[in-house]
């Protein structure tokens, strides 16, 4: 069995790392095809270094562009490599443009597609990620659903049960494999002069939030309210997309909000694990806070991670300042005793075993 692992952005590198480690461990033949969707050091190379991943055999260097530009360039580049390499299986992870391009290019060449983190649904087609994940699921042969709920979503769309396996989410593997290293190696708390549970951590980068001036302003206004109410630092490792939009829209970053460069995985995990609470629009961060027993306020109107709402680790606040403060106050009043619904940290090995069974 020869696997082509296609990835291109920060969350894919992190969530695919347990699968890559498992390929190494079990001597499975594989190679990494990087689309180059993310290319800045802090969104890309830093994770290969932190997670000690082998370099990609190919990097398409597609860079940034419109959805069609990114996806189109990727399709052409991926097709060419897959024709030459002739893998038995292409693996993609998540819901980015890279995932759509990887799955589609492979399916058209009649190469089997495995979708890691299949079946998530926000039921909001205005999100580019929702389109990507629906389409990727429907051309996939192996659907690795992280939870029973994700499997149910797939069944509801008519995908046949024999293609679906509930494996847990590889983010649990990534957190378990790296938390101890983060505790030992990361020094973000010291560098930023922070004390445990005496700061908030923020990430926000989603297109629907940061490309809309009113929503981005609503989020920043919400952070001002939170700062004035709790008077502890708000640390915001800022995605380049958001930084660009704040400048373009001429928005002011409120006092109390400390913008820093995006962090490597160890440093970010350390900040997450020790935060009083996290505010985010990230998918991965909603999951990680749930796994780490840190309360989360999601700066969105919906989520494809409803398990976090069900177990009580997360609440939706949208981009409205009053709702954001309300969400923070509510989550801080709750006990942090929920159970992680995303699996036991062995998803990577389960996925490889399932694929090997198909040889
Ligand atoms: C993409 C994914 C999103 C995911 C996020 C992870 C899609 C549709 N979106 O969003 O689901 O949550 O990655 O972080 O695939 N930029 C840089 N350096 C980089 C990459 C991007 O400066 O290495 C800037 C560019 O200005 C670019 C903008 O960020 O135009 C957006 O990049 P893009 O890859 O299109 O989308 P993300 O917002 O990163
Ligand atoms: N992350 C990181 N450094 C940061 C911000 C996030 O390492 O400064 C990690 C985080 O731990 C999580 C992943 O990036 O595993 C989430 O990626 P992102 O929010 O970019 O994408 P999404 O999950 O929303 O698709």
XYZ file of C-alpha atoms and ligand atoms in Angstrom:
423
model
C 0.000 0.000 0.000
C 1.329 3.413 -0.978
C -0.285 6.458 0.598
C -0.127 10.037 -0.597
C -0.815 12.413 2.266
C -1.967 15.732 0.898
C -1.882 18.761 3.190
C -1.449 22.495 2.917
C -2.420 24.472 6.011
C -1.595 24.717 9.718
C -4.451 22.587 11.054
C -3.871 19.861 8.461
C -0.193 19.566 9.374
C -1.113 19.254 13.063
C -4.010 16.825 12.614
C -2.289 14.689 10.004
C 0.861 14.358 12.150
C -0.443 11.343 14.134
C -1.252 9.538 10.875
C 2.197 10.328 9.466
C 3.842 9.109 12.686
C 1.843 5.899 12.421
C 2.997 5.363 8.812
C 6.585 5.763 10.010
C 6.029 3.386 12.924
C 4.376 0.692 10.842
C 6.692 1.084 7.854
C 3.879 2.013 5.525
C 5.047 3.483 2.233
C 3.884 7.093 2.020
C 4.877 10.562 0.924
C 3.712 14.058 1.752
C 2.380 16.360 -0.940
C 2.178 19.941 0.330
C 0.051 22.308 -1.736
C 1.709 25.428 -0.342
C -1.642 26.983 0.633
C 0.125 28.070 3.828
C 3.728 29.150 3.325
C 4.618 31.695 6.045
C 7.066 30.164 8.517
C 4.625 30.557 11.442
C 1.789 28.792 9.611
C 3.832 26.043 8.003
C 7.480 25.124 8.592
C 7.322 25.730 12.346
C 4.929 22.760 12.634
C 7.158 20.427 10.621
C 9.949 21.400 13.026
C 7.907 21.175 16.246
C 6.291 17.882 15.302
C 9.481 16.481 13.756
C 7.740 15.594 10.523
C 9.638 14.535 7.415
C 9.813 17.187 4.700
C 7.202 17.085 1.963
C 8.363 15.237 -1.157
C 6.522 17.847 -3.237
C 5.471 21.408 -2.580
C 3.215 22.987 -5.187
C 3.780 26.512 -3.818
C 0.296 27.603 -4.868
C 0.270 30.443 -2.317
C -2.759 32.628 -1.653
C -5.544 33.655 -4.016
C -9.279 33.480 -4.569
C -10.945 30.143 -3.883
C -10.909 29.259 -7.582
C -7.291 30.322 -8.015
C -6.093 28.284 -5.060
C -8.205 25.225 -5.854
C -7.535 25.325 -9.601
C -3.764 25.545 -9.247
C -3.826 22.753 -6.684
C -5.918 20.461 -8.889
C -3.489 20.809 -11.768
C -0.409 20.274 -9.633
C -1.840 17.373 -7.643
C -3.088 15.543 -10.730
C 0.359 15.646 -12.302
C 2.062 14.215 -9.216
C -0.563 11.534 -8.625
C -0.208 10.364 -12.226
C 3.529 9.946 -11.716
C 3.495 8.493 -8.195
C 0.417 6.264 -8.628
C -0.437 5.922 -4.937
C -3.120 3.439 -3.888
C -4.710 5.900 -1.497
C -4.830 9.653 -1.073
C -5.417 10.922 2.438
C -6.762 14.401 3.152
C -7.718 15.943 6.496
C -10.370 18.528 7.309
C -12.125 21.120 5.194
C -9.715 23.492 3.470
C -9.297 24.218 -0.235
C -6.376 21.789 -0.145
C -8.743 19.024 0.997
C -11.225 19.659 -1.779
C -8.511 19.770 -4.435
C -6.751 16.646 -3.120
C -9.931 14.593 -2.890
C -11.257 15.687 -6.261
C -8.005 15.207 -8.184
C -7.610 11.702 -6.743
C -11.226 10.635 -7.306
C -11.050 11.635 -10.979
C -7.950 9.453 -11.377
C -9.796 6.549 -9.693
C -7.427 6.638 -6.746
C -9.108 5.776 -3.452
C -9.656 8.754 -1.177
C -9.575 8.650 2.620
C -11.082 11.659 4.372
C -9.841 12.152 7.908
C -12.362 14.134 9.994
C -15.272 13.267 7.715
C -18.900 14.091 8.410
C -18.615 17.421 10.221
C -21.457 19.759 9.279
C -22.272 23.343 10.242
C -25.191 23.248 7.763
C -24.055 26.729 6.750
C -23.175 26.811 3.069
C -21.922 30.417 3.290
C -18.760 28.957 4.843
C -16.181 27.827 2.277
C -15.220 25.034 4.674
C -18.745 23.552 4.587
C -18.663 23.296 0.783
C -15.206 21.718 0.907
C -16.125 19.116 3.506
C -19.411 18.096 1.876
C -17.784 17.660 -1.533
C -14.752 15.837 -0.140
C -16.994 13.425 1.771
C -19.015 12.599 -1.305
C -15.992 11.599 -3.405
C -14.297 9.664 -0.589
C -14.028 5.885 -0.270
C -12.915 5.848 3.364
C -14.720 8.250 5.660
C -12.990 8.531 9.017
C -15.678 10.135 11.148
C -14.405 11.445 14.484
C -17.682 10.895 16.366
C -20.997 9.045 16.103
C -22.683 12.366 15.312
C -20.379 12.874 12.300
C -21.235 9.365 11.091
C -24.929 10.175 11.426
C -24.476 13.278 9.247
C -22.926 11.119 6.533
C -25.662 8.488 6.711
C -28.270 11.257 6.462
C -26.680 12.315 3.156
C -26.951 8.809 1.740
C -23.308 7.796 2.096
C -23.157 4.053 2.530
C -22.345 2.763 5.987
C -19.607 0.400 4.834
C -17.431 3.366 3.839
C -17.641 4.994 7.282
C -15.518 4.270 10.367
C -15.768 6.135 13.652
C -12.129 6.622 14.627
C -12.059 9.569 17.020
C -10.358 12.800 16.009
C -6.595 12.797 15.412
C -6.417 16.104 17.305
C -6.692 14.049 20.512
C -3.637 12.048 19.441
C -1.810 15.290 18.633
C -2.669 16.843 22.008
C -1.774 13.720 24.016
C 1.463 13.196 22.060
C 2.614 16.776 22.479
C 1.209 18.165 25.731
C 3.974 16.748 27.874
C 6.624 18.115 25.491
C 4.829 21.479 25.569
C 4.944 21.432 29.395
C 8.678 20.747 29.346
C 9.826 22.769 26.364
C 7.529 25.739 25.783
C 8.239 29.008 27.529
C 5.400 31.157 26.219
C 4.086 31.937 29.710
C 7.461 33.242 30.863
C 8.147 35.099 27.631
C 4.793 36.858 27.773
C 4.964 37.348 31.531
C 1.701 35.506 32.162
C 0.424 33.508 35.131
C -1.749 30.423 34.925
C -5.478 31.239 34.586
C -4.790 34.965 34.628
C -5.196 35.707 30.940
C -7.571 35.070 28.077
C -6.398 33.571 24.793
C -7.990 34.562 21.471
C -7.779 33.323 17.895
C -10.017 34.505 15.044
C -9.321 34.178 11.358
C -12.407 32.790 9.596
C -13.402 34.440 6.338
C -16.977 35.144 7.460
C -15.679 36.951 10.572
C -12.611 38.844 9.521
C -13.482 39.760 5.924
C -16.665 41.479 7.175
C -15.821 44.808 8.835
C -18.872 44.834 11.119
C -18.209 41.317 12.434
C -14.500 41.948 12.969
C -15.340 45.210 14.788
C -17.968 43.349 16.860
C -15.332 40.839 17.948
C -12.800 43.558 18.856
C -15.526 45.454 20.762
C -16.379 42.242 22.596
C -12.738 41.889 23.615
C -12.752 45.475 25.010
C -15.798 44.614 27.128
C -14.146 41.427 28.379
C -10.964 43.350 29.238
C -12.846 46.060 31.137
C -14.844 43.482 33.056
C -12.047 41.081 34.052
C -8.945 43.266 33.803
C -6.513 40.538 32.804
C -4.462 40.402 29.604
C -5.994 39.137 26.385
C -3.378 37.387 24.245
C -4.134 37.178 20.542
C -1.720 35.309 18.232
C -2.989 36.856 15.054
C -3.445 35.043 11.731
C -2.021 37.082 8.801
C -5.462 37.247 7.189
C -6.871 39.042 10.240
C -3.886 41.353 10.559
C -4.332 42.384 6.934
C -8.047 43.073 7.389
C -7.579 45.112 10.595
C -5.199 47.375 8.665
C -7.403 47.583 5.559
C -10.522 48.431 7.585
C -8.587 50.905 9.743
C -9.793 49.207 12.939
C -8.140 49.852 16.263
C -6.896 47.059 18.426
C -8.222 47.780 21.907
C -5.986 48.393 24.912
C -5.556 45.193 26.862
C -5.439 43.059 23.723
C -1.887 41.959 23.020
C -1.357 40.995 19.389
C 1.483 38.545 18.887
C 2.739 36.500 15.957
C 1.114 33.070 15.421
C 2.751 30.525 17.708
C 4.215 27.079 17.206
C 2.203 24.113 18.442
C 4.015 23.629 21.758
C 3.764 27.273 22.753
C 0.144 27.503 21.671
C -0.785 24.320 23.538
C 0.879 25.699 26.655
C -1.061 28.981 26.403
C -4.302 27.110 25.767
C -3.865 24.665 28.645
C -3.178 27.480 31.125
C -5.694 30.067 29.946
C -8.601 31.204 32.090
C -10.748 30.861 28.977
C -10.293 30.834 25.204
C -12.265 32.862 22.636
C -12.012 31.534 19.095
C -13.562 30.894 15.711
C -11.176 28.010 15.016
C -12.398 24.453 14.639
C -9.285 22.866 16.096
C -9.234 25.220 19.056
C -12.847 24.369 19.961
C -11.746 20.725 20.093
C -8.488 21.281 21.951
C -10.071 23.396 24.694
C -12.658 20.642 25.154
C -9.880 18.038 25.450
C -7.846 20.236 27.831
C -10.825 21.133 30.064
C -10.480 24.825 29.334
C -13.713 26.788 28.783
C -14.292 28.098 25.275
C -16.431 30.864 23.773
C -16.877 30.440 20.028
C -17.073 33.621 17.980
C -19.473 32.131 15.446
C -23.213 31.656 14.994
C -22.941 27.904 14.439
C -20.461 25.101 14.806
C -19.696 21.799 13.097
C -18.415 20.652 16.502
C -21.787 20.357 18.335
C -20.258 17.767 20.691
C -18.488 20.649 22.481
C -21.812 22.384 23.118
C -23.391 19.130 24.265
C -20.692 18.335 26.831
C -20.700 21.977 27.975
C -17.119 23.003 27.149
C -18.151 25.627 24.615
C -20.814 28.227 23.932
C -21.651 30.157 20.736
C -21.443 33.942 20.976
C -21.282 35.108 17.348
C -19.595 38.447 16.739
C -21.766 40.593 19.009
C -20.011 42.369 21.872
C -22.734 41.818 24.489
C -23.126 38.153 23.569
C -19.362 37.701 23.807
C -19.270 39.086 27.351
C -22.345 37.025 28.243
C -20.652 33.889 26.886
C -17.458 34.521 28.843
C -19.384 35.136 32.083
C -21.473 31.991 31.580
C -18.507 29.744 30.783
C -16.525 31.044 33.769
C -19.373 30.091 36.097
C -19.299 26.441 34.952
C -17.394 23.497 36.389
C -14.597 22.217 34.129
C -15.558 18.574 34.474
C -16.842 17.606 31.043
C -15.684 14.472 29.228
C -13.774 14.681 25.948
C -16.081 13.355 23.178
C -13.371 13.187 20.500
C -11.789 9.828 21.246
C -8.944 8.133 23.057
C -5.901 9.474 21.185
C -5.451 6.356 19.047
C -7.158 7.590 15.904
C -3.980 7.660 13.804
C -3.274 3.991 14.394
C -6.934 3.074 13.851
C -6.952 4.850 10.480
C -3.819 3.067 9.252
C -5.130 -0.302 10.455
C -8.367 0.205 8.537
C -6.443 1.085 5.369
C -4.120 -1.891 5.780
C -7.132 -4.173 6.092
C -8.023 -3.153 2.566
C -4.804 -4.296 0.940
C -7.497 28.500 5.537
C -8.753 27.632 5.460
C -9.487 27.671 6.800
C -8.560 27.277 7.925
C -7.300 28.110 7.893
C -6.334 27.587 8.910
C -9.820 27.501 3.257
C -10.993 27.919 2.466
N -9.670 28.123 4.435
O -7.908 29.837 5.763
O -10.572 26.759 6.764
O -9.237 27.481 9.139
O -6.686 28.021 6.601
O -5.487 28.570 9.409
O -9.077 26.645 2.842
N -1.578 34.181 4.351
C -0.291 34.473 4.714
N 0.604 33.443 4.835
C 0.254 32.161 4.606
C -1.052 31.873 4.236
C -1.961 32.897 4.120
O 0.076 35.632 4.929
O 1.117 31.279 4.752
C -2.565 35.289 4.250
C -2.723 35.813 2.845
O -2.970 37.186 2.935
C -3.964 35.107 2.348
C -4.802 34.968 3.618
O -3.846 34.785 4.654
O -4.624 35.796 1.336
C -5.786 33.812 3.589
O -5.108 32.589 3.322
P -5.933 31.292 2.793
O -5.032 30.119 2.780
O -6.653 31.614 1.534
O -7.041 31.086 3.882
P -6.957 31.038 5.459
O -7.654 32.249 5.992
O -5.564 30.805 5.900
N -2.488 26.939 16.537
C -1.121 27.120 16.733
N -0.640 28.396 16.874
C -1.464 29.493 16.854
C -2.855 29.281 16.659
C -3.330 27.988 16.486
O -0.356 26.150 16.786
O -0.965 30.612 17.001
C -2.983 25.566 16.320
C -4.021 25.089 17.297
O -3.417 24.440 18.395
C -4.873 24.137 16.467
C -4.717 24.634 15.049
O -3.622 25.549 15.070
O -4.382 22.813 16.523
C -5.958 25.306 14.579
O -5.729 25.863 13.336
P -6.602 27.048 12.745
O -7.327 27.741 13.826
O -5.697 27.846 11.890
O -7.591 26.296 11.760
P -9.023 25.599 11.961
O -8.901 24.590 13.028
O -10.006 26.676 12.269
O -9.300 25.021 10.631
